[in-house]
mmCIF file of C-alpha atoms in Angstrom:
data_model
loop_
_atom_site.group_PDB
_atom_site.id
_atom_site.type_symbol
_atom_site.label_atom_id
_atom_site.label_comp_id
_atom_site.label_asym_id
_atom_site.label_seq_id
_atom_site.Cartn_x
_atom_site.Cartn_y
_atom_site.Cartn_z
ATOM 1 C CA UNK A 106 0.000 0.000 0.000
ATOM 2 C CA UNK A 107 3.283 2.349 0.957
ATOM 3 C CA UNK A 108 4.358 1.777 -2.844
ATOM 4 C CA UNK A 109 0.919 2.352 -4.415
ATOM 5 C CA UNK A 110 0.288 5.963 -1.705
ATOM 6 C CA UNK A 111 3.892 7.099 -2.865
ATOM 7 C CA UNK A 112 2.377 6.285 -6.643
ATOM 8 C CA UNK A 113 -0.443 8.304 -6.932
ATOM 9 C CA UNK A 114 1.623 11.180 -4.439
ATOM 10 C CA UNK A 115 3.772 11.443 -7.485
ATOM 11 C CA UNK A 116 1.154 11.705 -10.150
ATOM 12 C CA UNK A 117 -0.779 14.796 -7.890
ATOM 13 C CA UNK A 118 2.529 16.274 -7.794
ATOM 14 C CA UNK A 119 3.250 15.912 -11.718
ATOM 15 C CA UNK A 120 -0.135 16.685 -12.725
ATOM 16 C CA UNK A 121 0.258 20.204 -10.395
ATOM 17 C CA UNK A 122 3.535 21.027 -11.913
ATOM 18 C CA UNK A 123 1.543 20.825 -15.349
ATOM 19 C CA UNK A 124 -0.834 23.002 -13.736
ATOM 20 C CA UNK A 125 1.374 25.873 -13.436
ATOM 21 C CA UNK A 126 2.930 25.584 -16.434
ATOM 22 C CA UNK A 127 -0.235 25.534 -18.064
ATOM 23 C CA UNK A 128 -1.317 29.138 -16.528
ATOM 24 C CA UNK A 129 -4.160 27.288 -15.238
ATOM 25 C CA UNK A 130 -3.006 28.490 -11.480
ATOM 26 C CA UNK A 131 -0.746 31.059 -10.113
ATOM 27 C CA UNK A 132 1.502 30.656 -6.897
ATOM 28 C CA UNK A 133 -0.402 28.767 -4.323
ATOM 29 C CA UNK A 134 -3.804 28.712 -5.415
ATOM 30 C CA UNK A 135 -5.879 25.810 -6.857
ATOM 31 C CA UNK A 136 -5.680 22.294 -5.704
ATOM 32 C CA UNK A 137 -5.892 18.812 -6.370
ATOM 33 C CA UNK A 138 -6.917 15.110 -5.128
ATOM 34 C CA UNK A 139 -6.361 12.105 -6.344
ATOM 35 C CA UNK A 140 -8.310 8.246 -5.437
ATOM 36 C CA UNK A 141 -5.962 5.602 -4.032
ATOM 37 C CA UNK A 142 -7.247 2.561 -5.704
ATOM 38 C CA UNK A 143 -8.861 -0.502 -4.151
ATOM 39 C CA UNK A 144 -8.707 2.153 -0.324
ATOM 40 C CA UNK A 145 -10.665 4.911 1.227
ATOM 41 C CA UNK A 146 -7.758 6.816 0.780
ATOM 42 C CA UNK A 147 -6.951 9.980 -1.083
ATOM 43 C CA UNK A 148 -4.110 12.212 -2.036
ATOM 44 C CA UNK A 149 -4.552 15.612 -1.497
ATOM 45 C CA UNK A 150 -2.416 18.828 -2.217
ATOM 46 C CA UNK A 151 -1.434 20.991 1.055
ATOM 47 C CA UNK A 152 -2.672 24.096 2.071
ATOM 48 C CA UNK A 153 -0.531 27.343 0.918
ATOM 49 C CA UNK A 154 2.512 25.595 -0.515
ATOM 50 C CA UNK A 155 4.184 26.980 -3.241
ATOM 51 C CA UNK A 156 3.770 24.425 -6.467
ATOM 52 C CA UNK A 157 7.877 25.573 -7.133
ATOM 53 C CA UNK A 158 8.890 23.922 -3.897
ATOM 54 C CA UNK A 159 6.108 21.111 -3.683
ATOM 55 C CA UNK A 160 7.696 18.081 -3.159
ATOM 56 C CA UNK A 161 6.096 14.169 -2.911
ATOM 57 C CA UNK A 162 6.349 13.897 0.708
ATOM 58 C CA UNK A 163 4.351 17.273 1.166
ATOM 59 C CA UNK A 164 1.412 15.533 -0.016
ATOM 60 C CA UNK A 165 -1.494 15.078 2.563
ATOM 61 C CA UNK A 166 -3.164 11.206 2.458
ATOM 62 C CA UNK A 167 -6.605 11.553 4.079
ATOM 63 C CA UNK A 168 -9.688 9.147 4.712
ATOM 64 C CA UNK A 169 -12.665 9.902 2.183
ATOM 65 C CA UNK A 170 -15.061 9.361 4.525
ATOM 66 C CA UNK A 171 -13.955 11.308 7.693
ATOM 67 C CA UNK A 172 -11.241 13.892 6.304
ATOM 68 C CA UNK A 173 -8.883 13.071 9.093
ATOM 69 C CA UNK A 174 -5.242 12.904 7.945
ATOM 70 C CA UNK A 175 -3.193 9.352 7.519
ATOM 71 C CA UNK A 176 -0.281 10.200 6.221
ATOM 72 C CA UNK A 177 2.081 13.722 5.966
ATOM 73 C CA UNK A 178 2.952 16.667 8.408
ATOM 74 C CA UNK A 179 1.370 19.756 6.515
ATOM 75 C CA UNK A 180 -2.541 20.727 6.852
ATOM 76 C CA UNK A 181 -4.640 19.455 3.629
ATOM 77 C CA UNK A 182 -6.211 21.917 1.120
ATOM 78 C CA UNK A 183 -8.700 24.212 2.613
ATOM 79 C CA UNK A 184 -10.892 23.258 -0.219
ATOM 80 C CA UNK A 185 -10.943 19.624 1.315
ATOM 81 C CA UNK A 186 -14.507 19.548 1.811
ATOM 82 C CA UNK A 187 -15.144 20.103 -1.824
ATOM 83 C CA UNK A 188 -12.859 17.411 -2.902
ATOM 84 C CA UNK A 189 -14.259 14.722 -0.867
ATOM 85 C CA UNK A 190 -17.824 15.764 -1.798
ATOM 86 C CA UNK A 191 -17.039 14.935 -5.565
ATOM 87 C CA UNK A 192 -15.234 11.942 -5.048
ATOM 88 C CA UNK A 193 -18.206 10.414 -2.562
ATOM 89 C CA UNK A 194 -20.498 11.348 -4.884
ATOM 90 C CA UNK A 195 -18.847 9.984 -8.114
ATOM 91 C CA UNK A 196 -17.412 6.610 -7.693
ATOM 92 C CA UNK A 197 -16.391 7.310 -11.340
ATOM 93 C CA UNK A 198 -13.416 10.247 -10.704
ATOM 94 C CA UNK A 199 -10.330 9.242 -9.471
ATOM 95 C CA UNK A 200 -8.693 12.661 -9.718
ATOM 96 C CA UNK A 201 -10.415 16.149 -9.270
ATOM 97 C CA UNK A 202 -8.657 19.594 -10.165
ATOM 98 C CA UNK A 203 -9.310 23.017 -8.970
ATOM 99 C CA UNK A 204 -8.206 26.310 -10.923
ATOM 100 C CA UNK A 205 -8.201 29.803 -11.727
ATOM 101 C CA UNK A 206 -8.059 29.863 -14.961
ATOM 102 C CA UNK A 207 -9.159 33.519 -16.222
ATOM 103 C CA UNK A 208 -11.314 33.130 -18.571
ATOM 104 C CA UNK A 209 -13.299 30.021 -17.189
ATOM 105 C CA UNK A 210 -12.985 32.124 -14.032
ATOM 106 C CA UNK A 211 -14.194 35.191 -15.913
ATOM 107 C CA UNK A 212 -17.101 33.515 -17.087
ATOM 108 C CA UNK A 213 -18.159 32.114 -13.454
ATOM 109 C CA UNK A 214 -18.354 35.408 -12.331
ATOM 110 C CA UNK A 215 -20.687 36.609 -14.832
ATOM 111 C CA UNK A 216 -22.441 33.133 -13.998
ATOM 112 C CA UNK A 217 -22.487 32.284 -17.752
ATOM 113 C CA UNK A 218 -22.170 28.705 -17.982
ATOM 114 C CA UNK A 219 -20.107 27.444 -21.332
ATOM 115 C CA UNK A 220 -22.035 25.945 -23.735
ATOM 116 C CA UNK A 221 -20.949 22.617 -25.809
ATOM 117 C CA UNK A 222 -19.109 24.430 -28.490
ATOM 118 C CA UNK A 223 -15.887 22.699 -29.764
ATOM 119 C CA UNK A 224 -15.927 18.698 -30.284
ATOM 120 C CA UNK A 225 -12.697 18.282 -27.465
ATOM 121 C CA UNK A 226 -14.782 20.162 -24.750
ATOM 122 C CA UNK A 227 -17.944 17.635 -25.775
ATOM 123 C CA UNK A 228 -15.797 14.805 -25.317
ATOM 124 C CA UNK A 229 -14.405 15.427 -21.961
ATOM 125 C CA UNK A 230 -17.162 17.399 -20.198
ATOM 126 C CA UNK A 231 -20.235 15.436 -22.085
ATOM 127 C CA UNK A 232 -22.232 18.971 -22.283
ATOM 128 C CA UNK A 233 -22.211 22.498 -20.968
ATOM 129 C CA UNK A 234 -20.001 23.505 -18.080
ATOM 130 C CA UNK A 235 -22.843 24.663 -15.598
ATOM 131 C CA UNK A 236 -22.294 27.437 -12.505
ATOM 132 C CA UNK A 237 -21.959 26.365 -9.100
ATOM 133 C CA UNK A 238 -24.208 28.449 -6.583
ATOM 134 C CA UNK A 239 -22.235 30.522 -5.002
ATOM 135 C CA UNK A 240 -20.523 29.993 -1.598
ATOM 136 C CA UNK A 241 -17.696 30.617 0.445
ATOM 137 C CA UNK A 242 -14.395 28.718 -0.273
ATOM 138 C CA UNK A 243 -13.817 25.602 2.362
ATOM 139 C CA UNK A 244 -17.607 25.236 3.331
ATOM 140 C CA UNK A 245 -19.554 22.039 3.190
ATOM 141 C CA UNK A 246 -22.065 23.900 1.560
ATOM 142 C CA UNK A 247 -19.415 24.820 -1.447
ATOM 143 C CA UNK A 248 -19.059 21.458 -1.774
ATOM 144 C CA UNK A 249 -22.506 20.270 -2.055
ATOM 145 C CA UNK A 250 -23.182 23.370 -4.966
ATOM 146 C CA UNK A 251 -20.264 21.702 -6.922
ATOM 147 C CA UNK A 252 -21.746 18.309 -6.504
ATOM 148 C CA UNK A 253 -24.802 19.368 -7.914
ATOM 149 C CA UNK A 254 -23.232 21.390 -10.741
ATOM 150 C CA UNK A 255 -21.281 18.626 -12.224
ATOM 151 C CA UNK A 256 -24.199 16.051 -12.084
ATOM 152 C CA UNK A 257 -22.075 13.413 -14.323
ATOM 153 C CA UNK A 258 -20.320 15.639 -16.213
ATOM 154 C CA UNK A 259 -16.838 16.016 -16.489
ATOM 155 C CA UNK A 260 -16.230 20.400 -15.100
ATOM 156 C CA UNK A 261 -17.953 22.904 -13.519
ATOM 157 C CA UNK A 262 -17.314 26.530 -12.830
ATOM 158 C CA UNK A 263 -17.669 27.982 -9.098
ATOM 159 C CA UNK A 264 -19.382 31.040 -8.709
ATOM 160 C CA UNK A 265 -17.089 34.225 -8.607
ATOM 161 C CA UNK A 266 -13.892 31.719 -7.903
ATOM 162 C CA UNK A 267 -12.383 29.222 -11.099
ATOM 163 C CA UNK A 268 -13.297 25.609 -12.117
ATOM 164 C CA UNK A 269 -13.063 22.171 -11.176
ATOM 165 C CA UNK A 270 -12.198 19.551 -13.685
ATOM 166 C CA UNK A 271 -12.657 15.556 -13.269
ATOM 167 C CA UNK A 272 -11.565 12.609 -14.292
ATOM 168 C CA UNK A 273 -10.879 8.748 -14.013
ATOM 169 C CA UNK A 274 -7.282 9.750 -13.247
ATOM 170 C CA UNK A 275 -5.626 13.588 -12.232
ATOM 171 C CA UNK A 276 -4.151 13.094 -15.459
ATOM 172 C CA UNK A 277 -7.612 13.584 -17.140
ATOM 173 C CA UNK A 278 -8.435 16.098 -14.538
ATOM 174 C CA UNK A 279 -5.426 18.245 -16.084
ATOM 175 C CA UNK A 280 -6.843 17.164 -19.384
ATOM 176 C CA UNK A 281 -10.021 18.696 -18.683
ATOM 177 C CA UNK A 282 -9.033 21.692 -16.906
ATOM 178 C CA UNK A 283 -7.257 23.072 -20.138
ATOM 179 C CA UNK A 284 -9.614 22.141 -22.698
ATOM 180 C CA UNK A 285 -12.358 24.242 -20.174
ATOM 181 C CA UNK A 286 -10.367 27.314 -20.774
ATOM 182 C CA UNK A 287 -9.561 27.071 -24.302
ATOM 183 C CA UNK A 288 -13.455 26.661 -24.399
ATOM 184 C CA UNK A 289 -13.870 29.934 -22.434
ATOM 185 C CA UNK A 290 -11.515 31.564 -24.766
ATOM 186 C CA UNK A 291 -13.688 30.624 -27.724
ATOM 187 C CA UNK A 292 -16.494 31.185 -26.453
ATOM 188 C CA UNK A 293 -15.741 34.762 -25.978
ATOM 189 C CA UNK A 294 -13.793 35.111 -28.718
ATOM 190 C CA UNK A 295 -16.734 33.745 -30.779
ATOM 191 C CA UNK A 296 -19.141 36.255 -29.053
ATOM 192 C CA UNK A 297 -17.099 39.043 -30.047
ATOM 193 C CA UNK A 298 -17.276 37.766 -33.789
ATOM 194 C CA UNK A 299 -20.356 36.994 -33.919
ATOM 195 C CA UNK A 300 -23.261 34.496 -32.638
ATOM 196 C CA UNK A 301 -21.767 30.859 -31.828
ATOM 197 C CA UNK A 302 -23.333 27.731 -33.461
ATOM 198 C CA UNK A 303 -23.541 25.223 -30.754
ATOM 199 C CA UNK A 304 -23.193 21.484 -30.950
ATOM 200 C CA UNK A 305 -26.168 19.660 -30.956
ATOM 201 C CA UNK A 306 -26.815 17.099 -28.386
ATOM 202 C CA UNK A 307 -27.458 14.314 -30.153
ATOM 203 C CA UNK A 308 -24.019 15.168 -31.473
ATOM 204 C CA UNK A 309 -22.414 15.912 -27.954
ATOM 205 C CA UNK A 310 -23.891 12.688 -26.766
ATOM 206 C CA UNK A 311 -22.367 10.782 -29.657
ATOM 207 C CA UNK A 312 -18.471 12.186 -28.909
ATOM 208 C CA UNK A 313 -18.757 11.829 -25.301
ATOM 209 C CA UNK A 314 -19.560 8.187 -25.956
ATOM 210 C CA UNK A 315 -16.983 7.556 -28.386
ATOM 211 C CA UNK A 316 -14.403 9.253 -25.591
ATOM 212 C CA UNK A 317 -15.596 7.175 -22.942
ATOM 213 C CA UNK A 318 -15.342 4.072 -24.821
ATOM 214 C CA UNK A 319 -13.150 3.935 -27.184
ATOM 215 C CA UNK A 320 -10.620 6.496 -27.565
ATOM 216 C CA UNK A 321 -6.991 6.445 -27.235
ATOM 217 C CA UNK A 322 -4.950 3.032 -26.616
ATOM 218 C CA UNK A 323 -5.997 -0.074 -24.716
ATOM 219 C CA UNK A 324 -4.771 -0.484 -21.822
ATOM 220 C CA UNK A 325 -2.320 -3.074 -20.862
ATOM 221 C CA UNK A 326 -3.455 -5.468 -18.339
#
């Protein structure tokens, strides 16, 4: 279990050094959690840690059920209570990812959700990234407002704060996160232009499908 903890420790901390380097976060904002398999364990980022000097052992292993730390010396993400909310909720996600991306964060706080415009963002959201009600960061009640934003859908935005991306791994999480705000960009790119054509849902059903089933490589088992 000590090899398999250390494991998914070092894909949170890759998949946050990606996050900075993708713009997606600046300093010590955003966070991220990530599912030990076949446990009630998760990986969490700390609170207030520079992502330059984030190491694997500054990690935070927590129970899903309680919160109460397991394993490492630094306090978890204040936005702990969200995490755990998504991944009780969705026995699918294995990784979750919270930014600040500006223009996803720009359009949650002119609560505009982003409508199913470009094929990518149809094939890892599965529709329109929806607004979480709006509450303050850390609560329970933040939380439960994500929960119900995402429904099974792979983003949502948070009211006045950034996003939240999911996926079966942080990896995908990442994934997510930046196709979100390239759809943001577009979107009000698009708006600026003109009036944008959306996808229909048959046809946002149909890539979603084909994502979740059979793109990429096989796995090796």
């Amino acid at each position: 279990m000590n090899e398999q903890i250390q494991r998914v420790r070092q894909e949170v901390l890759d998949a946050a050094k990606k996050m900075v380097k993708a713009g997606l976060v600046a300093s010590v904002w955003g966070n991220l959690s990530a599912r030990v398999a076949d446990s009630d364990l998760v990986v969490v980022t700390p609170s207030g840690v520079e992502y330059e000097t984030l190491t694997v052992n500054d990690l935070v292993v927590v129970r899903l059920d309680t919160g109460d730390v397991v394993e490492g010396s630094l306090k978890p993400t204040s936005e702990l209570n969200m995490h755990l909310a998504i991944l009780r909720a969705r026995p699918d996600v294995g990784g979750v990812m919270h930014t600040h991306s500006v223009y996803a964060s720009a359009c949650a706080v002119a609560r505009c959700s982003i409508p199913p415009l470009i094929e990518d963002m149809a094939q890892v959201v599965g529709g329109a990234v929806s607004v979480a009600r709006y509450a303050l960061p850390g609560t329970v009640e933040l939380g439960q407002h994500v929960v119900q934003a995402l429904g099974n859908k792979g983003a949502a935005l948070l009211a006045n704060h950034g996003v939240v991306g999911v996926g079966e791994t942080i990896s995908e999480a990442l994934r997510v996160c930046v196709i979100v705000e390239k759809a943001a960009q577009i979107f009000a790119l698009s708006k600026m232009i003109g009036s944008p054509v959306l996808l229909s849902q048959e046809d946002v059903d149909f890539l979603r499908h084909v994502y979740k089933t059979s793109y990429g490589q096989k796995k090796s088992t």
